[in-house]
Coordinates of C-alpha atoms in Angstrom, one line a residue:
M183 CA -157.7 39.6 0.5
P184 CA -156.5 37.1 -1.7
W185 CA -154.9 37.3 -4.9
C186 CA -154.0 34.9 -7.7
P187 CA -149.7 34.9 -8.2
T188 CA -150.2 34.4 -11.6
C189 CA -152.7 36.0 -12.9
K190 CA -152.9 39.0 -9.7
N191 CA -156.0 39.3 -9.8
E192 CA -157.5 39.8 -6.1
Y193 CA -160.9 37.8 -5.0
Y194 CA -163.1 37.7 -2.3
E195 CA -162.3 35.8 0.6
G196 CA -162.8 32.4 1.2
I197 CA -162.2 32.2 -2.3
K198 CA -158.5 29.4 -2.7
V199 CA -158.1 28.5 -6.9
C200 CA -158.2 30.9 -9.6
S201 CA -160.9 30.7 -11.5
D202 CA -158.6 31.7 -14.7
C203 CA -155.2 29.1 -14.1
G204 CA -157.2 26.9 -11.3
C205 CA -153.9 28.4 -9.4
A206 CA -154.4 28.3 -5.4
L207 CA -154.5 31.8 -3.9
V208 CA -152.5 34.1 -1.3
D209 CA -152.7 35.6 1.7
S210 CA -150.4 38.9 0.4
L211 CA -149.1 39.1 -3.6
E212 CA -145.9 40.8 -1.9
E213 CA -144.9 38.6 1.2
W214 CA -145.6 36.1 -2.2
E215 CA -143.2 37.6 -4.7
K216 CA -140.5 38.3 -1.7
A217 CA -140.8 34.8 -0.3
E218 CA -140.4 33.2 -4.7
R219 CA -137.1 36.1 -4.8
E220 CA -135.3 34.7 -2.3
K221 CA -136.0 31.5 -3.1
K222 CA -135.1 31.9 -6.5
E223 CA -131.9 33.9 -4.9
A224 CA -130.9 30.7 -2.9
A225 CA -131.2 28.7 -5.6
E226 CA -128.9 31.1 -8.0
R227 CA -126.5 31.0 -5.2
E228 CA -126.6 26.9 -5.0
Q229 CA -125.5 27.0 -8.9
I230 CA -122.8 29.7 -8.9
A231 CA -121.3 28.2 -5.8
A232 CA -121.6 24.3 -7.1
L233 CA -119.3 26.1 -10.8
R234 CA -117.1 27.8 -8.8
E235 CA -116.1 24.1 -7.0
M236 CA -116.2 22.8 -10.2
L237 CA -114.0 25.1 -11.8
E238 CA -112.0 24.8 -8.5
E239 CA -112.0 21.3 -8.8
A240 CA -110.9 21.1 -12.8
N241 CA -107.8 23.2 -11.8
D242 CA -106.5 20.7 -9.1
N243 CA -107.6 17.7 -11.1
A244 CA -105.6 19.1 -14.1
E245 CA -102.1 17.6 -15.2
P246 CA -99.8 19.9 -14.5
V247 CA -97.3 21.4 -17.5
E248 CA -93.9 20.3 -16.9
P249 CA -91.9 24.0 -18.3
E250 CA -89.5 24.2 -20.1
E251 CA -86.5 22.7 -19.6
G252 CA -82.9 25.1 -20.6
A253 CA -79.3 23.0 -20.5
D254 CA -78.9 22.1 -17.6
A255 CA -82.6 20.8 -16.4
E256 CA -82.5 18.7 -20.2
N257 CA -79.1 17.4 -19.3
K258 CA -80.7 16.1 -15.8
E259 CA -83.4 14.3 -17.2
A260 CA -81.7 13.4 -20.2
G261 CA -78.2 12.0 -18.7
G262 CA -77.9 13.9 -15.4
T263 CA -77.1 12.2 -12.5
E264 CA -80.4 13.1 -9.7
D265 CA -79.5 13.1 -5.7
S266 CA -82.1 11.3 -4.1
G267 CA -80.4 11.1 -0.7
K268 CA -81.1 7.0 -0.4
A269 CA -78.7 4.3 -0.2
S270 CA -78.4 2.7 -3.5
G271 CA -79.6 -0.1 -2.9
S272 CA -82.5 0.3 -1.5
Q273 CA -84.0 3.1 -4.0
Q274 CA -87.2 2.1 -5.6
R275 CA -87.4 0.7 -8.7
G276 CA -89.9 1.3 -11.8
V277 CA -91.1 5.3 -11.1
Y278 CA -89.3 6.0 -14.2
R279 CA -92.1 7.3 -17.0
N280 CA -89.8 7.2 -20.4
Y281 CA -90.5 9.9 -23.5
E282 CA -93.1 8.0 -25.3
E283 CA -95.4 7.3 -21.8
K284 CA -94.8 10.6 -21.8
A285 CA -96.0 12.0 -24.9
A286 CA -98.6 9.9 -25.0
D287 CA -100.3 11.2 -21.1
N288 CA -99.5 14.0 -22.7
K289 CA -101.5 14.0 -26.0
S290 CA -104.5 12.0 -24.0
S291 CA -104.5 14.5 -22.0
A292 CA -105.1 17.3 -25.1
W293 CA -107.5 15.7 -26.9
T294 CA -109.7 14.9 -24.0
L295 CA -109.6 18.8 -22.8
L296 CA -109.8 20.0 -26.7
V297 CA -113.0 18.9 -26.9
V298 CA -114.7 19.1 -24.0
G299 CA -113.2 22.6 -24.1
T300 CA -114.2 23.6 -27.7
A301 CA -118.0 21.9 -26.4
G302 CA -118.2 24.1 -23.5
L303 CA -117.6 26.7 -25.2
I304 CA -120.3 26.3 -27.9
V305 CA -122.1 25.5 -25.2
I306 CA -121.9 28.6 -23.4
I307 CA -122.3 30.5 -27.0
L308 CA -125.9 29.4 -28.0
C309 CA -127.0 30.7 -24.2
F310 CA -125.8 33.5 -25.0
L311 CA -127.4 34.3 -28.1
D312 CA -130.7 32.8 -26.6
V313 CA -131.0 29.4 -28.8
I314 CA -130.1 27.4 -25.0
S315 CA -132.3 29.3 -22.4
L316 CA -131.1 28.6 -18.4
P317 CA -133.2 29.7 -15.9
F318 CA -131.8 32.5 -14.0
S319 CA -131.8 35.7 -13.8
E320 CA -130.5 38.4 -16.2
S321 CA -127.3 39.1 -13.8
S322 CA -127.3 35.8 -12.2
R323 CA -127.5 34.4 -16.0
F324 CA -123.9 36.2 -17.2
M325 CA -122.5 35.7 -13.9
I326 CA -123.5 31.9 -14.5
L327 CA -122.0 31.8 -18.5
G328 CA -118.9 34.0 -17.4
V329 CA -117.6 31.4 -15.1
M330 CA -118.8 28.8 -16.9
G331 CA -116.4 29.7 -19.9
A332 CA -114.1 30.6 -17.9
M333 CA -114.0 26.8 -16.8
F334 CA -113.9 25.6 -20.5
L335 CA -111.4 28.3 -22.2
F336 CA -109.0 27.3 -19.3
F337 CA -109.5 23.3 -20.8
V338 CA -109.2 24.4 -24.1
I339 CA -105.9 26.9 -23.2
M340 CA -104.1 23.6 -21.3
G341 CA -105.4 21.1 -24.1
V342 CA -103.6 23.5 -26.3
V343 CA -100.2 23.5 -23.7
S344 CA -100.6 19.2 -23.6
M345 CA -101.1 19.4 -27.3
K346 CA -97.4 20.8 -27.5
N347 CA -95.8 19.2 -24.8
A348 CA -96.7 15.8 -26.6
G349 CA -95.4 17.1 -29.6
K350 CA -91.3 17.8 -28.0
Y351 CA -91.5 14.6 -25.6
A352 CA -92.3 12.2 -29.0
K353 CA -89.0 13.7 -30.6
K354 CA -87.6 13.1 -27.3
A355 CA -88.5 9.7 -27.2
E356 CA -86.9 8.8 -30.2
S357 CA -83.7 9.8 -29.0
E358 CA -83.8 8.0 -25.7
R359 CA -85.9 4.7 -28.2
E360 CA -81.7 5.3 -30.0
L361 CA -79.8 5.0 -26.4
T362 CA -81.7 2.5 -25.6
K363 CA -80.5 0.0 -28.6
E364 CA -77.4 1.2 -28.0
L365 CA -77.1 0.6 -24.0
E366 CA -79.4 -3.1 -24.8
K367 CA -76.7 -4.5 -27.3
W368 CA -73.6 -3.6 -25.6
F369 CA -75.3 -5.1 -22.3
V370 CA -76.1 -8.3 -24.2
E371 CA -72.4 -8.4 -25.6
C372 CA -70.7 -7.7 -22.3
V373 CA -72.6 -7.9 -19.3
T374 CA -73.0 -11.7 -18.0
A375 CA -74.2 -13.1 -15.0
E376 CA -70.4 -14.8 -14.0
K377 CA -69.1 -10.8 -14.9
I378 CA -71.3 -9.1 -12.5
D379 CA -70.9 -11.9 -9.6
E380 CA -67.1 -12.6 -10.3
G381 CA -65.6 -11.0 -6.7
L382 CA -68.9 -9.6 -5.7
F383 CA -70.3 -11.8 -2.7
T384 CA -67.5 -13.1 0.6
E385 CA -67.3 -16.7 1.3
E386 CA -70.4 -16.7 4.1
E387 CA -72.7 -13.5 1.5
A388 CA -71.8 -16.7 -1.3
D389 CA -74.2 -18.6 0.2
F390 CA -77.4 -16.5 0.6
S391 CA -80.1 -16.9 -2.0
D392 CA -80.8 -14.6 -5.0
E393 CA -83.3 -12.4 -3.4
Q394 CA -80.1 -12.2 -0.2
K395 CA -77.9 -11.0 -3.6
Y396 CA -80.3 -8.9 -5.6
F397 CA -79.0 -5.4 -4.1
K398 CA -75.5 -6.1 -4.5
R399 CA -75.6 -7.3 -8.2
F400 CA -78.0 -4.4 -9.0
D401 CA -75.4 -2.3 -7.9
R402 CA -72.9 -4.2 -9.6
M403 CA -75.0 -3.8 -13.0
K404 CA -75.3 0.3 -12.2
E405 CA -72.3 0.2 -11.5
L406 CA -70.4 -1.3 -15.0
L407 CA -73.5 0.6 -17.3
S408 CA -72.1 4.3 -15.6
E409 CA -68.6 3.8 -16.4
R410 CA -69.6 2.7 -20.2
F411 CA -71.5 5.1 -20.3
L412 CA -71.8 8.5 -18.4
N413 CA -74.4 10.7 -16.7
L414 CA -77.7 8.3 -17.7
N415 CA -80.3 9.2 -15.7
E416 CA -80.9 7.3 -12.8
G417 CA -84.9 6.6 -12.4
Y418 CA -83.9 5.4 -16.2
M419 CA -80.8 3.1 -15.2
D420 CA -82.9 1.4 -12.4
R421 CA -85.7 1.1 -15.1
F422 CA -83.6 -0.3 -18.2
L423 CA -81.8 -3.0 -15.1
D424 CA -84.5 -4.1 -13.8
K425 CA -85.5 -5.6 -17.2
H426 CA -81.9 -7.2 -17.5
Y427 CA -81.7 -8.5 -14.5
Q428 CA -84.5 -10.5 -15.1
D429 CA -82.9 -11.5 -18.4
I430 CA -79.8 -12.3 -16.6
F431 CA -80.1 -14.0 -13.4
G432 CA -84.1 -14.6 -13.9
E433 CA -87.2 -14.4 -11.9
K434 CA -85.7 -15.9 -8.9
G435 CA -83.4 -13.3 -9.0
N436 CA -85.7 -10.2 -8.3
Q437 CA -86.8 -8.8 -5.5

């Protein structure tokens, strides 16, 4: 006998549509309910899998927070020499990120994480209070809200940590700017193209192009800087000298 899956009314054979609600009748109410449960459970499993994937992606894409720096680590970043294992003339230029840039990046990330995390937690709370309804069963609803709540709470925590790091980097940026001013003042007063090239090239090398002379000149500039200012960070020196190499020799002298 056919049944209405909505009204749960039984009809005589030959009737195809429920007279009360207009729903199409089914041959077996139990089989229909079983099939509907399976569809609903499959949809819920897909939703949970998607949420877990979202959380994993958020963890992977979250900007790593640099650990607290001890005295040795701070010396290394602010003034220590890093051994890159490469020849001095073949090191990459321009990869150093100063404290001002780190502070700006952390602050931007912090605000994004805090806004998204806070907004997400508000939505989760509204869902728990049934202000916002979700088309899930009771057990799946709590599981999904729990996963989403953990993800948004993680965003908030990462935002707070990033904001703290932004403050630390902002303080260090002030000292770094003072150091840069001191270096620039000395460099402009004491370092000239003639002093750099003095005795640097052999007779054969004297006819080399500016591009061929670049590495030797750069290493000499680094030597002069290191003699005057001890224990400068390697990346910091490379970035500083890249700028002033162009000031001294012009763009033709750059590689």
